[in-house]
XYZ file of C-alpha atoms in Angstrom:
323
model
C 0.000 0.000 0.000
C 1.098 3.569 -0.624
C -0.396 6.726 0.836
C -1.300 9.274 -1.820
C -3.070 12.590 -1.868
C -6.109 13.041 -4.085
C -3.909 14.942 -6.568
C -1.245 12.227 -6.565
C -3.889 9.535 -7.076
C -5.217 11.357 -10.142
C -1.672 11.792 -11.461
C -0.955 8.091 -10.990
C -4.160 7.144 -12.812
C -3.315 9.414 -15.752
C 0.241 8.111 -15.932
C -0.864 4.471 -15.884
C -3.550 4.961 -18.514
C -1.197 6.881 -20.820
C 1.357 4.097 -20.436
C -1.251 1.414 -21.118
C -2.939 3.055 -24.114
C -1.088 5.280 -26.607
C -4.433 6.752 -27.700
C -4.835 8.510 -24.337
C -3.598 12.097 -24.371
C -4.158 15.258 -22.324
C -5.266 18.763 -23.331
C -5.792 21.839 -21.208
C -4.640 25.253 -20.108
C -1.165 25.267 -18.514
C -1.161 21.500 -17.945
C 2.244 20.931 -19.553
C 5.107 23.219 -18.555
C 3.120 24.528 -15.569
C 1.913 21.032 -14.490
C -1.654 22.324 -14.168
C -3.041 24.853 -11.696
C -3.369 22.196 -8.989
C -0.430 20.066 -10.242
C -2.537 17.071 -11.259
C -0.469 16.656 -14.453
C 2.914 17.118 -12.761
C 5.763 15.455 -14.663
C 3.603 14.041 -17.441
C 4.847 16.367 -20.182
C 8.425 15.131 -19.764
C 7.385 11.478 -19.741
C 4.863 11.678 -22.594
C 6.156 14.278 -25.082
C 3.571 15.222 -27.680
C 0.719 13.782 -25.614
C 0.357 16.576 -23.028
C -0.862 19.614 -24.916
C -0.992 23.165 -23.567
C -3.981 24.800 -25.224
C -5.100 28.381 -25.787
C -7.327 29.909 -23.106
C -10.521 28.757 -24.779
C -12.671 26.149 -23.083
C -14.842 25.819 -26.176
C -11.753 25.046 -28.268
C -10.457 22.511 -25.722
C -13.705 20.554 -25.564
C -14.442 20.925 -29.281
C -10.998 19.555 -30.166
C -11.532 16.765 -27.653
C -14.805 15.741 -29.291
C -13.130 15.645 -32.695
C -10.186 13.634 -31.378
C -12.517 11.138 -29.697
C -14.490 10.683 -32.906
C -11.183 10.023 -34.697
C -10.391 7.130 -32.340
C -8.304 8.781 -29.641
C -9.117 9.031 -25.928
C -8.639 12.645 -24.895
C -8.619 13.719 -21.259
C -9.463 17.414 -21.323
C -8.782 19.570 -18.273
C -10.647 22.769 -17.514
C -8.734 25.017 -15.123
C -11.969 25.599 -13.193
C -15.168 23.722 -13.993
C -17.102 26.986 -13.748
C -15.825 27.699 -17.242
C -17.507 24.674 -18.694
C -20.165 27.342 -19.203
C -17.983 28.586 -22.088
C -18.106 25.125 -23.685
C -21.676 23.986 -23.144
C -22.397 23.608 -26.851
C -19.661 21.013 -27.554
C -20.409 19.291 -24.227
C -24.207 19.226 -24.371
C -25.007 19.345 -28.089
C -22.080 17.389 -29.472
C -20.293 15.068 -27.023
C -23.467 13.970 -25.250
C -25.561 13.351 -28.365
C -23.357 12.072 -31.186
C -23.470 8.394 -30.166
C -27.283 8.479 -29.948
C -27.727 10.442 -33.174
C -25.432 8.082 -35.094
C -27.289 4.992 -33.907
C -24.269 3.926 -31.875
C -21.871 3.978 -34.832
C -19.788 6.873 -33.499
C -18.377 6.880 -29.966
C -17.060 9.844 -27.997
C -14.644 8.338 -25.429
C -13.440 11.480 -23.692
C -13.067 12.753 -20.142
C -13.806 16.353 -19.174
C -12.146 16.832 -15.803
C -11.263 19.685 -13.484
C -11.769 21.279 -10.062
C -15.020 22.656 -8.732
C -16.504 23.935 -5.492
C -15.704 26.479 -2.806
C -13.613 26.540 0.320
C -10.511 28.274 -1.064
C -11.882 31.836 -1.359
C -11.826 31.826 -5.138
C -15.089 33.811 -5.280
C -18.272 33.588 -7.313
C -16.814 32.738 -10.739
C -14.373 30.035 -9.604
C -16.209 28.196 -6.802
C -19.462 26.768 -8.141
C -20.680 23.180 -7.979
C -22.600 22.568 -11.204
C -22.987 18.786 -11.232
C -26.794 19.005 -11.465
C -26.443 20.763 -14.841
C -24.437 17.913 -16.321
C -26.566 15.170 -14.748
C -29.600 16.662 -16.497
C -28.097 15.875 -19.918
C -28.668 12.370 -21.341
C -25.471 10.964 -22.801
C -23.085 12.347 -20.199
C -21.715 10.346 -17.295
C -21.038 12.438 -14.198
C -18.491 11.420 -11.561
C -17.683 13.070 -8.202
C -14.969 11.257 -6.220
C -14.853 12.062 -2.502
C -11.432 10.606 -1.682
C -8.091 9.739 -3.258
C -8.886 6.016 -3.457
C -12.081 6.636 -5.411
C -10.502 9.358 -7.556
C -7.881 6.902 -8.802
C -10.215 3.998 -9.566
C -12.967 6.136 -11.057
C -10.642 8.134 -13.321
C -9.161 4.966 -14.802
C -12.671 3.647 -15.450
C -13.725 6.984 -16.953
C -10.791 7.016 -19.382
C -11.672 3.514 -20.586
C -15.379 4.309 -20.991
C -16.689 4.777 -24.528
C -18.921 7.686 -23.507
C -18.132 11.276 -22.504
C -17.509 11.497 -18.766
C -17.629 14.725 -16.753
C -15.195 14.178 -13.881
C -15.658 16.718 -11.088
C -12.907 17.095 -8.504
C -13.254 19.088 -5.295
C -10.482 21.612 -4.698
C -10.763 21.183 -0.926
C -10.255 17.423 -1.228
C -7.072 17.654 -3.324
C -4.819 17.419 -0.266
C -6.652 14.575 1.483
C -4.916 11.194 1.627
C -5.754 7.501 1.253
C -3.787 4.288 1.159
C -3.883 2.719 -2.315
C -2.666 -0.751 -3.277
C 0.345 -0.832 -5.559
C -1.517 -2.916 -8.139
C -4.005 -1.089 -10.336
C -7.754 -1.227 -9.790
C -10.828 0.260 -11.401
C -14.089 1.355 -9.782
C -17.151 0.730 -11.915
C -19.056 3.855 -12.862
C -22.580 3.802 -11.486
C -21.809 1.928 -8.253
C -22.360 3.677 -4.918
C -20.241 2.969 -1.855
C -21.422 2.529 1.714
C -18.800 4.572 3.540
C -20.271 3.814 6.973
C -22.900 1.288 7.981
C -25.730 2.303 10.305
C -29.308 1.473 11.197
C -31.096 4.696 12.225
C -30.716 7.157 9.341
C -29.240 7.223 5.836
C -27.060 10.197 4.901
C -26.575 10.300 1.136
C -23.638 12.632 0.579
C -21.973 13.886 -2.596
C -18.299 14.851 -3.020
C -17.147 17.246 -0.265
C -20.215 16.375 1.779
C -18.960 12.801 2.277
C -16.206 13.558 4.815
C -18.570 16.001 6.507
C -21.229 13.285 6.718
C -18.730 10.850 8.209
C -17.774 13.416 10.845
C -21.453 14.082 11.511
C -22.081 10.349 11.915
C -19.372 10.109 14.574
C -20.911 13.018 16.482
C -24.414 11.579 16.162
C -23.202 8.210 17.441
C -22.336 9.856 20.740
C -26.026 10.742 21.072
C -27.238 7.268 20.189
C -28.038 7.874 16.510
C -26.411 5.303 14.214
C -26.028 6.888 10.770
C -25.289 5.099 7.532
C -23.323 7.167 4.986
C -23.813 6.495 1.270
C -21.535 7.996 -1.378
C -23.098 7.672 -4.869
C -19.668 8.416 -6.429
C -21.389 8.838 -9.796
C -24.691 10.670 -10.104
C -25.240 9.703 -13.735
C -25.696 6.814 -13.856
C -27.006 6.818 -10.286
C -26.977 3.681 -8.166
C -30.461 4.227 -6.745
C -30.710 0.588 -5.624
C -28.035 1.022 -2.951
C -29.691 4.226 -1.742
C -33.166 2.680 -1.578
C -31.879 -0.431 0.163
C -30.307 1.765 2.839
C -33.410 3.903 3.344
C -35.654 0.859 3.610
C -33.413 -0.323 6.435
C -33.141 2.977 8.324
C -36.488 4.637 7.569
C -34.944 8.116 7.493
C -32.855 10.018 4.942
C -30.829 13.209 4.639
C -29.243 14.189 1.318
C -26.222 16.518 1.447
C -24.173 18.313 -1.202
C -22.109 21.476 -1.510
C -24.055 22.782 -4.496
C -26.792 25.312 -3.802
C -29.944 23.702 -2.461
C -32.317 25.064 -5.118
C -32.246 22.745 -8.127
C -29.426 20.688 -6.657
C -29.070 16.979 -7.399
C -30.196 16.248 -3.857
C -33.746 17.004 -4.994
C -33.503 14.189 -7.546
C -32.279 11.742 -4.917
C -34.997 12.837 -2.490
C -37.651 12.318 -5.170
C -36.364 8.819 -5.950
C -36.498 7.928 -2.246
C -40.080 9.153 -1.936
C -41.149 7.329 -5.103
C -39.469 4.009 -4.289
C -39.343 3.841 -0.496
C -42.277 5.959 0.700
C -43.870 3.175 2.748
C -40.609 2.697 4.673
C -40.123 6.333 5.684
C -40.558 7.334 9.323
C -40.048 11.045 8.578
C -39.669 13.479 5.691
C -36.583 13.357 3.499
C -34.430 16.405 4.243
C -31.815 18.102 2.075
C -28.689 20.008 3.078
C -27.102 22.334 0.549
C -25.432 25.712 0.259
C -27.298 29.005 0.281
C -28.962 30.205 -2.943
C -26.495 32.970 -3.668
C -23.354 33.621 -5.671
C -20.453 32.416 -3.543
C -18.920 35.254 -1.466
C -15.184 35.908 -1.588
C -14.391 36.640 2.058
C -13.687 33.714 4.355
C -16.422 34.475 6.965
C -19.115 34.904 4.305
C -17.977 31.871 2.300
C -18.014 29.760 5.467
C -21.554 30.898 6.236
C -22.589 30.128 2.650
C -21.203 26.570 2.472
C -22.542 23.432 4.111
C -20.638 21.854 6.983
C -20.775 18.965 9.426
C -22.945 20.874 11.904
C -25.638 21.573 9.300
C -25.829 17.854 8.527
C -26.089 17.007 12.235
C -28.906 19.534 12.652
C -30.846 18.059 9.720
C -30.506 14.513 11.050
C -31.692 15.507 14.509
C -34.838 17.083 13.004
C -35.850 13.631 11.776
C -36.002 12.378 15.364
C -37.997 15.229 16.868
C-alpha cells in the first residue's frame, strides 16, 4: 500500500492509462510546462512528449478539439482550469459530445473525459467556486463522476478514461490534499456503483463529493447521542446507483441528502424524489436536504463559510428527523 493525496492519485491514474494506451492524451490550459493549476499533471509532459498539450485559453476550443479527437479514435482527457468555465463550452459538451453516439445509432463513440476542479472553500469567489454537477446530470449521454477521496478518484478516473462515452469528472479543490492508502496494483471502480462509507441502522445520509467527509464526521458526532447513521456515497450521479440508496433507506427509515451545491435545483432534490417514489412506505419522517445558500459564492472567508454546508448543518438536519 502507498499513501497518496487526491492529486497524486489522479496523477498516478493518468500516468498508468497513458502508459497502457497510446491513444490517451491530455489537453488543457497550462497542464504541460506549468503542471496544471493544482499540479494534477505534474511530470507528465516530460514522460509523454507530444501527448500533453498546452492549449489556448478557450474552453470551447479545448472541448471541441476533444470531441473531434474522440471521434477520430483517440481518448482525450481534457482539463478545464476551473469547472465553472464549462459554461464557455456547453455547446460542444451538451449538443455534441453527449448526443453524437445516440444520433449516429451507436456507430460513433465519444470516449473522452472532461475533468477539473469545482466547489468552494478556497476563497476563489463567485466565478471560480461553483458546484454545477446538477447541470451535467440533467443531460442524457453524459456520465457524471464526483470522487470524494483519493482512493475513489484513482479507480474512477481509470474507469472513466476507458469508458466509450463522454464522462464529466468533477474534482473538489478542498479534497485535493486529502490522503488515502492505495494498493500498488491497479484497480478500477465501476461507474454507477455507490459505496457505503459507513454502515448504520437509524438514518441514511446520502452525501456527494465534499459532503462525504462532513457526513462521516457528523455520523461520529451523532453516534455519541445514540443515533447510528449510515453514509452512502453515490460516487457517480449519472448513472445513479439508486438501488443502494433505496436499500439503505428501507433499512433505516430516514434520509438526509447533502451536497455542496446550492440547495435550489441541486441533485439532492432528484435523490430525495427517488427515495419518496421508491421507499415511501418505509419512511418514518420526511426526506431532508442540506445544501449551500442560494447565492453567488462570497469571496471573504467568513461569508464563504456561512454560505457553504458543513458537518454541523448535517447534524442539525438529522436531529430534526427524530424530533
